[in-house]
Short mmCIF file of N, CA and C in Angstrom, two decimals:
data_model
loop_
_atom_site.label_atom_id
_atom_site.label_comp_id
_atom_site.label_asym_id
_atom_site.label_seq_id
_atom_site.Cartn_x
_atom_site.Cartn_y
_atom_site.Cartn_z
N MET A 1 1.19 71.98 211.23
CA MET A 1 1.78 72.32 209.96
C MET A 1 2.09 71.03 209.19
N ASN A 2 1.50 70.86 208.01
CA ASN A 2 1.73 69.68 207.19
C ASN A 2 2.89 69.95 206.24
N GLN A 3 3.88 69.07 206.23
CA GLN A 3 5.07 69.26 205.41
C GLN A 3 5.14 68.30 204.24
N GLY A 4 4.08 67.58 203.95
CA GLY A 4 4.12 66.60 202.88
C GLY A 4 4.74 65.30 203.35
N PHE A 5 5.26 64.53 202.40
CA PHE A 5 5.83 63.23 202.76
C PHE A 5 6.87 62.81 201.73
N ALA A 6 7.64 61.80 202.08
CA ALA A 6 8.65 61.25 201.18
C ALA A 6 8.25 59.84 200.78
N VAL A 7 8.56 59.48 199.55
CA VAL A 7 8.34 58.13 199.05
C VAL A 7 9.71 57.54 198.73
N VAL A 8 9.98 56.35 199.24
CA VAL A 8 11.27 55.70 199.03
C VAL A 8 11.07 54.46 198.15
N ASP A 9 11.91 54.28 197.14
CA ASP A 9 11.89 53.11 196.27
C ASP A 9 13.23 52.41 196.41
N PHE A 10 13.21 51.15 196.76
CA PHE A 10 14.42 50.37 197.01
C PHE A 10 14.41 49.19 196.04
N GLU A 11 15.33 49.17 195.08
CA GLU A 11 15.36 48.12 194.07
C GLU A 11 16.47 47.11 194.38
N THR A 12 16.16 45.84 194.14
CA THR A 12 17.14 44.77 194.36
C THR A 12 17.16 43.84 193.15
N THR A 13 18.16 42.98 193.10
CA THR A 13 18.22 41.95 192.06
C THR A 13 17.50 40.69 192.49
N GLY A 14 17.00 40.65 193.70
CA GLY A 14 16.29 39.50 194.25
C GLY A 14 16.28 39.59 195.75
N LEU A 15 15.83 38.53 196.39
CA LEU A 15 15.67 38.55 197.84
C LEU A 15 16.62 37.61 198.59
N SER A 16 17.63 37.08 197.90
CA SER A 16 18.51 36.11 198.55
C SER A 16 19.97 36.54 198.48
N PRO A 17 20.46 37.19 199.54
CA PRO A 17 21.89 37.55 199.56
C PRO A 17 22.79 36.33 199.41
N ALA A 18 22.34 35.18 199.91
CA ALA A 18 23.14 33.96 199.81
C ALA A 18 23.35 33.54 198.35
N LYS A 19 22.43 33.94 197.46
CA LYS A 19 22.54 33.62 196.03
C LYS A 19 23.15 34.78 195.25
N GLY A 20 23.63 35.79 195.95
CA GLY A 20 24.30 36.91 195.29
C GLY A 20 23.40 38.10 194.99
N ASP A 21 22.14 38.06 195.42
CA ASP A 21 21.26 39.20 195.18
C ASP A 21 21.71 40.38 196.02
N ARG A 22 21.51 41.59 195.46
CA ARG A 22 21.98 42.82 196.11
C ARG A 22 20.98 43.94 195.90
N ALA A 23 21.12 44.94 196.75
CA ALA A 23 20.43 46.21 196.51
C ALA A 23 21.15 46.88 195.35
N ILE A 24 20.40 47.47 194.40
CA ILE A 24 21.05 48.10 193.25
C ILE A 24 20.67 49.56 193.05
N GLU A 25 19.55 50.00 193.63
CA GLU A 25 19.15 51.40 193.43
C GLU A 25 18.26 51.86 194.58
N ILE A 26 18.42 53.12 194.94
CA ILE A 26 17.56 53.76 195.93
C ILE A 26 17.04 55.05 195.31
N GLY A 27 15.73 55.23 195.38
CA GLY A 27 15.13 56.46 194.87
C GLY A 27 14.29 57.11 195.96
N LEU A 28 14.18 58.42 195.91
CA LEU A 28 13.43 59.16 196.91
C LEU A 28 12.75 60.35 196.23
N VAL A 29 11.47 60.53 196.50
CA VAL A 29 10.76 61.73 196.04
C VAL A 29 10.10 62.40 197.23
N HIS A 30 10.09 63.72 197.22
CA HIS A 30 9.40 64.48 198.26
C HIS A 30 8.14 65.05 197.63
N VAL A 31 6.99 64.77 198.26
CA VAL A 31 5.70 65.21 197.77
C VAL A 31 5.15 66.27 198.71
N ALA A 32 4.71 67.40 198.14
CA ALA A 32 4.16 68.50 198.93
C ALA A 32 2.79 68.11 199.48
N PRO A 33 2.30 68.83 200.48
CA PRO A 33 0.97 68.53 201.05
C PRO A 33 -0.15 68.51 200.01
N ASP A 34 -0.01 69.29 198.93
CA ASP A 34 -1.06 69.31 197.90
C ASP A 34 -0.88 68.21 196.86
N GLY A 35 0.14 67.34 197.02
CA GLY A 35 0.37 66.21 196.12
C GLY A 35 1.33 66.48 194.98
N THR A 36 1.86 67.69 194.88
CA THR A 36 2.82 67.97 193.81
C THR A 36 4.21 67.48 194.18
N LEU A 37 4.95 67.06 193.17
CA LEU A 37 6.31 66.58 193.35
C LEU A 37 7.23 67.77 193.58
N GLU A 38 7.96 67.77 194.69
CA GLU A 38 8.85 68.88 195.00
C GLU A 38 10.31 68.60 194.66
N ASP A 39 10.76 67.36 194.86
CA ASP A 39 12.16 67.04 194.64
C ASP A 39 12.30 65.55 194.46
N GLU A 40 13.34 65.12 193.75
CA GLU A 40 13.58 63.69 193.59
C GLU A 40 15.07 63.42 193.49
N HIS A 41 15.47 62.26 193.99
CA HIS A 41 16.87 61.83 193.96
C HIS A 41 16.90 60.33 193.71
N GLU A 42 17.93 59.87 193.02
CA GLU A 42 18.14 58.44 192.84
C GLU A 42 19.61 58.16 192.70
N THR A 43 20.01 56.98 193.11
CA THR A 43 21.41 56.59 192.96
C THR A 43 21.51 55.08 192.80
N LEU A 44 22.44 54.66 191.97
CA LEU A 44 22.73 53.24 191.80
C LEU A 44 23.77 52.84 192.84
N ILE A 45 23.63 51.63 193.36
CA ILE A 45 24.58 51.10 194.34
C ILE A 45 24.88 49.65 194.03
N HIS A 46 26.04 49.17 194.38
CA HIS A 46 26.43 47.75 194.22
C HIS A 46 26.14 47.21 192.82
N VAL A 47 26.47 47.95 191.79
CA VAL A 47 26.17 47.49 190.43
C VAL A 47 27.38 46.76 189.86
N ASP A 48 27.81 45.73 190.57
CA ASP A 48 28.96 44.97 190.10
C ASP A 48 28.56 43.61 189.56
N ARG A 49 27.28 43.48 189.16
CA ARG A 49 26.79 42.25 188.54
C ARG A 49 25.64 42.60 187.64
N SER A 50 25.23 41.69 186.78
CA SER A 50 24.11 41.93 185.89
C SER A 50 22.83 42.10 186.72
N VAL A 51 22.00 43.05 186.32
CA VAL A 51 20.74 43.24 187.04
C VAL A 51 19.61 42.42 186.43
N GLY A 52 19.90 41.70 185.37
CA GLY A 52 18.88 40.85 184.74
C GLY A 52 17.89 41.69 183.95
N ALA A 53 16.75 41.08 183.62
CA ALA A 53 15.71 41.77 182.86
C ALA A 53 15.15 42.93 183.68
N SER A 54 14.93 44.04 183.02
CA SER A 54 14.33 45.16 183.74
C SER A 54 13.34 45.89 182.84
#
């Protein structure tokens, strides 16, 4: 039984925690076996600094 798959998107302000970079957003979509989008969720996290150009 094929149940589809999930796609995770993890956004950061950079790759150096020592320089203050942080994770800022996590997104998730569930894709059905036929490729249609079934559900999606996103949330902002650690947004206590400027995220710079986006």
